[in-house]
mmCIF file of C-alpha atoms in Angstrom:
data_model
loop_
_atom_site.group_PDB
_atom_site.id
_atom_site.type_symbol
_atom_site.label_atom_id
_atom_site.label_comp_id
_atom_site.label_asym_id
_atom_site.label_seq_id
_atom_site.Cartn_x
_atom_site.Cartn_y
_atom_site.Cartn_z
ATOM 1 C CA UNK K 311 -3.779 21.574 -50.199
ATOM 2 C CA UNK K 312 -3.920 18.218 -48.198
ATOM 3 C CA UNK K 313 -5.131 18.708 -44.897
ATOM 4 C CA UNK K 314 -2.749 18.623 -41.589
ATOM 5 C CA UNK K 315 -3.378 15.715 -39.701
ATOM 6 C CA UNK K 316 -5.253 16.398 -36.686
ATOM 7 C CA UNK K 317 -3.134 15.894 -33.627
ATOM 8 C CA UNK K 318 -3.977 13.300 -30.675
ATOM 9 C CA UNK K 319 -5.145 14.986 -27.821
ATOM 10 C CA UNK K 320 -2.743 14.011 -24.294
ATOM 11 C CA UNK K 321 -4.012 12.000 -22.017
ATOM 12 C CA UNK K 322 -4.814 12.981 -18.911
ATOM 13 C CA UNK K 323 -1.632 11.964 -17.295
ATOM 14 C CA UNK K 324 0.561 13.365 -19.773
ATOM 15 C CA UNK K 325 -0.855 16.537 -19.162
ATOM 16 C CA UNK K 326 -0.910 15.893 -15.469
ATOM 17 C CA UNK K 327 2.629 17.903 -14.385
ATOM 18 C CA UNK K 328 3.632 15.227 -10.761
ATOM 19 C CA UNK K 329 4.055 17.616 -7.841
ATOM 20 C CA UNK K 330 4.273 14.785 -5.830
ATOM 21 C CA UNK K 331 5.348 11.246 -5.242
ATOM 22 C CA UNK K 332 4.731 8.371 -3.520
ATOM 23 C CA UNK K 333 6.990 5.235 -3.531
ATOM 24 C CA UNK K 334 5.974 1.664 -3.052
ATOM 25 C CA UNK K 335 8.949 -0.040 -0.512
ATOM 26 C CA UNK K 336 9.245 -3.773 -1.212
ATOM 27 C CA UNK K 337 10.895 -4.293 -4.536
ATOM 28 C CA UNK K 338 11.366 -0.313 -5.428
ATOM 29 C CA UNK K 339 13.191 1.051 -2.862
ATOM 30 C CA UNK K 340 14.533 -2.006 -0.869
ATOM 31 C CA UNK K 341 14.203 -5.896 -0.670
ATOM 32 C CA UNK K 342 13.255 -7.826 2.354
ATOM 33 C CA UNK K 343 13.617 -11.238 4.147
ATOM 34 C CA UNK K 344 10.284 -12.616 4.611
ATOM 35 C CA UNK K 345 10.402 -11.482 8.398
ATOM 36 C CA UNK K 346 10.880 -8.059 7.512
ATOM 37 C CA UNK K 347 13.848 -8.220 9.859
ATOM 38 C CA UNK K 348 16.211 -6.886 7.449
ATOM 39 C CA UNK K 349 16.507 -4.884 4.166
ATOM 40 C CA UNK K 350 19.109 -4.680 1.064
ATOM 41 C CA UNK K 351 18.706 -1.341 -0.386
ATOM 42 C CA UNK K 352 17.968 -1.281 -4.437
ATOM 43 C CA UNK K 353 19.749 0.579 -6.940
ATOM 44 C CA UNK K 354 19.635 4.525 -6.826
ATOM 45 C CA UNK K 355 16.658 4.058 -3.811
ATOM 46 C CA UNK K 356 18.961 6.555 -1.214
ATOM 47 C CA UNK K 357 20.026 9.120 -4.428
ATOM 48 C CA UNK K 358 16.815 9.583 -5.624
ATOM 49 C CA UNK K 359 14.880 10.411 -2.004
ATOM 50 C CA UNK K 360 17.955 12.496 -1.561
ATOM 51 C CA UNK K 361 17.459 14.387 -4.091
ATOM 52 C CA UNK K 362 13.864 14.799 -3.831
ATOM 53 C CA UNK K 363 14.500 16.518 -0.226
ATOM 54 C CA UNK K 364 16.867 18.975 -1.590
ATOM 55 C CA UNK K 365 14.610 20.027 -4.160
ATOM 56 C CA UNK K 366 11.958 20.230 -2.046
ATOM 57 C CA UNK K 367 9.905 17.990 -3.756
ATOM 58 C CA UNK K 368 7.089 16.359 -1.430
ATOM 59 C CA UNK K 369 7.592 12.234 -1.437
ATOM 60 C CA UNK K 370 5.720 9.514 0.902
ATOM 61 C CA UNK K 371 6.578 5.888 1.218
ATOM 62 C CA UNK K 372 3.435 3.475 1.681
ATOM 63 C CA UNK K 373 4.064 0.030 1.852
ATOM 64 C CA UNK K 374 0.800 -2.845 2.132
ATOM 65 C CA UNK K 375 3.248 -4.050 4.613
ATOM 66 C CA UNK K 376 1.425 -3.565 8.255
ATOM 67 C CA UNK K 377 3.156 -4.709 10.817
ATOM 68 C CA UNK K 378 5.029 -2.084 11.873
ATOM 69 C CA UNK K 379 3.940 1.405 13.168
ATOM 70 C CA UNK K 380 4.996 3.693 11.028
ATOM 71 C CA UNK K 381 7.192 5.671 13.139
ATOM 72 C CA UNK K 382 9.266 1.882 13.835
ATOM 73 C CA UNK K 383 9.045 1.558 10.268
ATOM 74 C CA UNK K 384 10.836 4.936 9.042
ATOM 75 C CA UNK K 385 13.533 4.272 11.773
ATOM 76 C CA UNK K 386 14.343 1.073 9.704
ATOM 77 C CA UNK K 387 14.782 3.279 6.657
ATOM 78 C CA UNK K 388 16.790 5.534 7.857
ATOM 79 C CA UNK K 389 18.959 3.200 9.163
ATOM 80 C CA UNK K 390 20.045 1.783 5.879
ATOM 81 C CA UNK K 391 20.389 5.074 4.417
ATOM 82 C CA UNK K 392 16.733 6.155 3.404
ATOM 83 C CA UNK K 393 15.672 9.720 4.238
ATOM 84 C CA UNK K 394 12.276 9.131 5.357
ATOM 85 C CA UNK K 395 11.009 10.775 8.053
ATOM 86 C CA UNK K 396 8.173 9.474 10.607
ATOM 87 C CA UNK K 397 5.605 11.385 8.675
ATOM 88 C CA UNK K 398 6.531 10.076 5.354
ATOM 89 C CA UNK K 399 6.112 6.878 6.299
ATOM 90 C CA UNK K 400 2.804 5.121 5.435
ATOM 91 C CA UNK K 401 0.474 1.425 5.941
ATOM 92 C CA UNK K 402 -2.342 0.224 4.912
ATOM 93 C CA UNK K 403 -3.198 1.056 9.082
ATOM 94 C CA UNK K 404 -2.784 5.096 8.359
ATOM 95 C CA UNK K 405 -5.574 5.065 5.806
ATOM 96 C CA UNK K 406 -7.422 2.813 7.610
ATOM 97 C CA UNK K 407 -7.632 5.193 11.050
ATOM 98 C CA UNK K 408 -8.833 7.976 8.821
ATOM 99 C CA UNK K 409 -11.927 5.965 6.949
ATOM 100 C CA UNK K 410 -12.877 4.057 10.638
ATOM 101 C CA UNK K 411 -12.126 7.759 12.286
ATOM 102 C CA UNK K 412 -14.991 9.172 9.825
ATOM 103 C CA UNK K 413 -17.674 6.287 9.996
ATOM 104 C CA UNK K 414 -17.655 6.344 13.360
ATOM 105 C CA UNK K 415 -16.437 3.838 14.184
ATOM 106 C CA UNK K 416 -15.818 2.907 18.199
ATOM 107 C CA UNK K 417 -14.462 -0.817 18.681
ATOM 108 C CA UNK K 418 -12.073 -3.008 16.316
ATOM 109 C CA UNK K 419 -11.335 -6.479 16.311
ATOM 110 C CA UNK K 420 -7.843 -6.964 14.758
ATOM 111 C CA UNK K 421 -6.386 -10.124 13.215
ATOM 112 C CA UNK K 422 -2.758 -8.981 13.402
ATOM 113 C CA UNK K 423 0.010 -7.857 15.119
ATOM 114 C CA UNK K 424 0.592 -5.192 17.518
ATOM 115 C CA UNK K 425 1.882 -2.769 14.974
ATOM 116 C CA UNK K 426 -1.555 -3.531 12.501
ATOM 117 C CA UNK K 427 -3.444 -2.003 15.552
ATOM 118 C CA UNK K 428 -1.167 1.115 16.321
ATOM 119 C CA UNK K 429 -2.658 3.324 14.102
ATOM 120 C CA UNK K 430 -5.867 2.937 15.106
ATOM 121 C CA UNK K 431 -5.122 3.476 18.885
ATOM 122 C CA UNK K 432 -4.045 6.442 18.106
ATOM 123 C CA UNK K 433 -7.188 8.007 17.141
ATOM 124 C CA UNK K 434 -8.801 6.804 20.050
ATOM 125 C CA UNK K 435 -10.254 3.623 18.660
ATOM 126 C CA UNK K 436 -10.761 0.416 20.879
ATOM 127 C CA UNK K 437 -8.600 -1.736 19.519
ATOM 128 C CA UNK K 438 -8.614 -5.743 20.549
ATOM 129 C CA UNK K 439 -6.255 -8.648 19.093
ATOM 130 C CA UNK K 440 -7.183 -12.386 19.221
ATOM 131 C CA UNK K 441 -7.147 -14.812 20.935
ATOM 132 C CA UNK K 442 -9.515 -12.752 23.394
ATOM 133 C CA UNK K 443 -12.084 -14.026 25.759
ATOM 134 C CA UNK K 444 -14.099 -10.788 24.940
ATOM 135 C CA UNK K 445 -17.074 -12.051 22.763
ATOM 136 C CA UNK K 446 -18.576 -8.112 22.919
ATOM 137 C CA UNK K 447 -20.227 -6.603 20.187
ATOM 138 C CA UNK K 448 -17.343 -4.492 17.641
ATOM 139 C CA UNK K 449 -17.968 -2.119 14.870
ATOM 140 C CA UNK K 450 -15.036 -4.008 12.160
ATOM 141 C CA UNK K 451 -12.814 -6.254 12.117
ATOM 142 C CA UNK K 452 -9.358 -5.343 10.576
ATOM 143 C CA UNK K 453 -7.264 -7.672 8.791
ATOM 144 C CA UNK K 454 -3.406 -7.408 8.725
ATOM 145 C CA UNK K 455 -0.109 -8.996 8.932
ATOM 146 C CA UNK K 456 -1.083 -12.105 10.829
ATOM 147 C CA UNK K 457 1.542 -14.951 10.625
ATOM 148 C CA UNK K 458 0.619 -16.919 13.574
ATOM 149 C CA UNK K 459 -3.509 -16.679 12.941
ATOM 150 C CA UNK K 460 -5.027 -19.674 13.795
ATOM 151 C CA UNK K 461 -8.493 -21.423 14.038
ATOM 152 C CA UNK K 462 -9.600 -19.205 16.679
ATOM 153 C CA UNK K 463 -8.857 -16.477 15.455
ATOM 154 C CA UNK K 464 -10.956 -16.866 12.590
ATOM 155 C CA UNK K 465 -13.626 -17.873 14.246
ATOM 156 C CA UNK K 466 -14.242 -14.967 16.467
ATOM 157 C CA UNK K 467 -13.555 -12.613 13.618
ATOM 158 C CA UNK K 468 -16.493 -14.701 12.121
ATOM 159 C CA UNK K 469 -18.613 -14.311 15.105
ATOM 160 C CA UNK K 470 -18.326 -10.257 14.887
ATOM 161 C CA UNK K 471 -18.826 -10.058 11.581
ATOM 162 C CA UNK K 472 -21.962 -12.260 11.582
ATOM 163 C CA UNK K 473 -22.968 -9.971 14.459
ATOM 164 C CA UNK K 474 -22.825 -6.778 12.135
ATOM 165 C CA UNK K 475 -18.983 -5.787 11.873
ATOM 166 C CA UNK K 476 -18.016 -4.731 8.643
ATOM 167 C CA UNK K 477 -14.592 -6.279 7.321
ATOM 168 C CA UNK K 478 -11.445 -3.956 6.554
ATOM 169 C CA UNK K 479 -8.632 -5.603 5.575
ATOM 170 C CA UNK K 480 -4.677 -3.646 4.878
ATOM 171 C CA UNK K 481 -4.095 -5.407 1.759
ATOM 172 C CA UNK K 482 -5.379 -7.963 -0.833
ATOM 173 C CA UNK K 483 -2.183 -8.825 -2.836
ATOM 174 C CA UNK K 484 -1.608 -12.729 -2.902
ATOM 175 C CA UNK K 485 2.603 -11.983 -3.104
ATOM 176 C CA UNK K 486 5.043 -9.317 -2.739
ATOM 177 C CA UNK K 487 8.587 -8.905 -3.838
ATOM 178 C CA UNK K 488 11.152 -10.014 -1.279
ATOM 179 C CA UNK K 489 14.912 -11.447 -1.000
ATOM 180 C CA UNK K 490 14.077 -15.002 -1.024
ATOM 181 C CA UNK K 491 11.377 -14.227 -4.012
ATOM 182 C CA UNK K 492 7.663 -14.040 -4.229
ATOM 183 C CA UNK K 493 6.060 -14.385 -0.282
ATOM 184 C CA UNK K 494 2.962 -14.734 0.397
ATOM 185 C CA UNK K 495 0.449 -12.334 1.891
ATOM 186 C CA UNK K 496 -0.943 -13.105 4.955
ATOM 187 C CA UNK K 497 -4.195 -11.330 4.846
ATOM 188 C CA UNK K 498 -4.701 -12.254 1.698
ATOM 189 C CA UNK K 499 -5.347 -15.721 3.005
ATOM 190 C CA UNK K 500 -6.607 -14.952 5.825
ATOM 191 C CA UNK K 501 -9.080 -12.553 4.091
ATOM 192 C CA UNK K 502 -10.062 -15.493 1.527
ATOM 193 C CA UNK K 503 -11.322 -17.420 4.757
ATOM 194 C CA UNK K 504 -12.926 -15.231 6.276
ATOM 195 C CA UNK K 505 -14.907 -14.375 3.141
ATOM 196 C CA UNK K 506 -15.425 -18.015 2.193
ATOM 197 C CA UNK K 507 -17.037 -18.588 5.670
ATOM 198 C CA UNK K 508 -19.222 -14.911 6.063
ATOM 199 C CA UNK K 509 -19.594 -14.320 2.698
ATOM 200 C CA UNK K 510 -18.787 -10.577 3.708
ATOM 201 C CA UNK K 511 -17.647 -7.814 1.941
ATOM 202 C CA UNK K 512 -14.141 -7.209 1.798
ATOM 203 C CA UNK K 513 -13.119 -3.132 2.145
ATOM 204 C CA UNK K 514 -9.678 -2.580 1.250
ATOM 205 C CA UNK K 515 -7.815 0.352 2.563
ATOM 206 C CA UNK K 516 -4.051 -0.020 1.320
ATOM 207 C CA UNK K 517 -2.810 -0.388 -2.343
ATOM 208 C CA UNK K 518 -4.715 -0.353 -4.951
ATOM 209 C CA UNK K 519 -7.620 1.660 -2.699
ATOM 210 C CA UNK K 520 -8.858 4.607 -4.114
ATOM 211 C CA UNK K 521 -8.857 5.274 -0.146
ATOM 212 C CA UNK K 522 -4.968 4.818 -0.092
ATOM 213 C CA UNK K 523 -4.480 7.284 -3.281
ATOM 214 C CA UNK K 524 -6.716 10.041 -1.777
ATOM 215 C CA UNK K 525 -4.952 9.732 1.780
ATOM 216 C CA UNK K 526 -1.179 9.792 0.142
ATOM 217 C CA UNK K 527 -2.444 12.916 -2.191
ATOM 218 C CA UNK K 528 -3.444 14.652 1.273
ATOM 219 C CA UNK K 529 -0.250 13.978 2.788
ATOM 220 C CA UNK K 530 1.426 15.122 -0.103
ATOM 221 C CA UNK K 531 -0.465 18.310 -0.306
ATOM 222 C CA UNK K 532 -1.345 17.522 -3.740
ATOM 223 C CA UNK K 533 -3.982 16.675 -6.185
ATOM 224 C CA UNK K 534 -4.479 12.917 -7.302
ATOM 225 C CA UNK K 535 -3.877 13.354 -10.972
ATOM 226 C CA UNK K 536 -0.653 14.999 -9.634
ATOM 227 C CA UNK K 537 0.867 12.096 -7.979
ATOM 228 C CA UNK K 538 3.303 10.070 -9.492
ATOM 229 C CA UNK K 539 2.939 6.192 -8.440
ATOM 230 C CA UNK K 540 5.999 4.518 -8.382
ATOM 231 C CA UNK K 541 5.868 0.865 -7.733
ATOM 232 C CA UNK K 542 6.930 -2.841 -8.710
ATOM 233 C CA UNK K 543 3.399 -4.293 -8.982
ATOM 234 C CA UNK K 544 1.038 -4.639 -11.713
ATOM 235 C CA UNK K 545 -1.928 -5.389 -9.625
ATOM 236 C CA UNK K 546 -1.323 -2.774 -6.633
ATOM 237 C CA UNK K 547 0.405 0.287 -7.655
ATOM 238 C CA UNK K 548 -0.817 0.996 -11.727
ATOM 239 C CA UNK K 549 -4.290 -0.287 -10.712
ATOM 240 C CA UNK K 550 -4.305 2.730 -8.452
ATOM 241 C CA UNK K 551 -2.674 5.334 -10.412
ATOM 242 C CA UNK K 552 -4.709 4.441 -13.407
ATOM 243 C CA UNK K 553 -8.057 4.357 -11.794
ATOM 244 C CA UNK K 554 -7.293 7.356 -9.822
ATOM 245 C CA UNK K 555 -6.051 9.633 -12.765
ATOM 246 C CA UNK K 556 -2.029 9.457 -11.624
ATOM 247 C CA UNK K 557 1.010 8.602 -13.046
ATOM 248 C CA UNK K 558 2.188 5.171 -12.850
ATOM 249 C CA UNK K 559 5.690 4.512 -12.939
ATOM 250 C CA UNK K 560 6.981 1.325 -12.546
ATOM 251 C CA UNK K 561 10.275 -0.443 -12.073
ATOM 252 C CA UNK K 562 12.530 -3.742 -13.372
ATOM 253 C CA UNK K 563 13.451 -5.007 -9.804
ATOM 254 C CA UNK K 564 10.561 -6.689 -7.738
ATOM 255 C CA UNK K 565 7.794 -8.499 -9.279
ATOM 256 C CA UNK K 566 7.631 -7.503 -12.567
ATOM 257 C CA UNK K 567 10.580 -7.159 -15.646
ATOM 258 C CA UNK K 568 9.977 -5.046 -18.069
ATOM 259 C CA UNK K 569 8.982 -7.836 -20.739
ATOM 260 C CA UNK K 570 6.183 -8.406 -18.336
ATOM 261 C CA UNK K 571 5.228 -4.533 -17.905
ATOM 262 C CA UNK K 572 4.931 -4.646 -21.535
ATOM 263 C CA UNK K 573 2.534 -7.504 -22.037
ATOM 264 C CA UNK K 574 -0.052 -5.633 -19.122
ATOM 265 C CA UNK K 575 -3.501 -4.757 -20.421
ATOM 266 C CA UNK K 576 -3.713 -1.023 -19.980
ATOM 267 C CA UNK K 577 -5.566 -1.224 -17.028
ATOM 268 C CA UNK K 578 -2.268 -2.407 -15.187
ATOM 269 C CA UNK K 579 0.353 -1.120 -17.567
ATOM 270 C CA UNK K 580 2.406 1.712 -16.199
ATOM 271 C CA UNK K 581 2.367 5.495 -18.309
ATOM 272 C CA UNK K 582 6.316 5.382 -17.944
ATOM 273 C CA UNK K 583 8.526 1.743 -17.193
ATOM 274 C CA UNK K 584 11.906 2.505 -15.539
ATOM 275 C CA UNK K 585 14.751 0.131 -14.689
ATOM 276 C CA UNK K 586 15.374 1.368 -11.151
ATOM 277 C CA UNK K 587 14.255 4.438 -9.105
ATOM 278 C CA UNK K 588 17.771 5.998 -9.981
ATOM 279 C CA UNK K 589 16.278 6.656 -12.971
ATOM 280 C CA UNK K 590 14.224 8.921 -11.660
ATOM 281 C CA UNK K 591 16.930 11.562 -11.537
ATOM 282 C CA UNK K 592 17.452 11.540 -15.180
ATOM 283 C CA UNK K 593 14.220 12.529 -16.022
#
């Protein structure tokens, strides 16, 4: 009698069951002008979050975008049809406040605007922005959306840093998905400088942190294998769901099609390619 062929075992994310999930924002649920000033919804974005809620199934938006406190940010959403409340709403500047929070950490310098800073004021940390004429001692300097950094703003982020502050920045991603096409990311840049100059250390708290994945799963009440990632990106959100045991599922319409999905190493590749987020509902 010929033997049975043994049967693969699953992977761990097909046997993961998703309890949870978390949706990336530029080029999966909406697309943006390169201010960020307005949004066109995508394609069965406001159906599927919809839906979610009714079935009570837990969901979090985190964008790398920073600028905005979250709470400004969700208003946006909601205005153009997303139901996302204030505490579904997430930045690179909501994990950040939890890993400064736990280190101990006392006094910030921030290259960014207002909004990069909120988050972290509302733990209690000193925050300062540059230009300042305060050259005192700080703990980190954090690195977000920063269109109008200039020369000296670099150079006192240099000064802390060569005085002992450890570098954070919200995001590392060189483009994301908007209206007008691929748009540069500020503190990517910005970061590159800084490094080139210090030769410090960059620690990255949004997408594709293992310190964004843990902080979403917490929100979400859920473990991290039980998360599924949905996103547009290659290099942000299947980096993260494969190196932290989710499910990656990504979409056709921001940066990548699915010809382009399809010719990712499996590092980057997504367990599941969808067209839109509508499809989501016929799962």
């Amino acid at each position: 009698m010929a033997s049975r062929a043994k049967k693969k075992a699953p992977t761990r994310a097909s046997r993961a069951r998703i309890r949870g999930y978390m949706f990336d924002l530029d080029g999966t649920l909406v697309l943006g002008d390169r201010s960020g000033k307005s949004y066109d919804v995508l394609p069965g974005a406001i159906e599927t979050l919809t839906s979610l809620k009714q079935q009570g199934i837990p969901y979090v938006v985190l964008t790398n975008g920073s600028a905005q406190p979250p709470p400004a940010q969700a208003a946006k959403l909601r205005g153009v049809g997303l139901p996302v409340d204030d505490a579904q709403m997430m930045t690179p500047s909501s994990v950040t406040a939890g890993v400064l929070q736990r280190r101990g950490v006392r006094r910030v310098l921030v290259l960014g605007s207002t909004g990069v800073g909120w988050c972290l004021q509302q733990v209690g940390i000193e925050t300062r922005f540059v230009p300042d004429d305060d050259h005192g001692a700080y703990d980190a300097v954090y690195v977000g959306w920063h269109p109008d950094c200039g020369m000296k703003d670099l150079e006192m982020a240099c000064n802390a840093i060569w005085g002992g502050a450890k570098l954070y920045v919200a995001s590392d991603v060189p483009f994301f998905a908007s209206k007008q096409g691929r748009t540069i990311g500020y503190s990517y840049a910005i970061t590159a400088a800084l490094r080139r100059m210090t030769k410090a250390p960059a620690i990255i708290t949004g997408k594709p942190s293992q310190y964004a994945l843990s902080y979403l799963a917490r929100q979400l009440g859920v473990k991290k294998s039980e998360v599924g990632v949905v996103g547009d990106d290659p290099l942000v959100e299947m980096i993260m769901a494969r190196r932290g045991g989710a499910t990656g599922i990504g979409v056709c319409t921001g940066t990548a099609s699915r010809a382009q999905w399809l010719k990712q190493p499996t590092s980057r590749r997504p367990h599941r390619i969808i067209e839109n987020v509508g499809e989501l509902l016929r799962a």
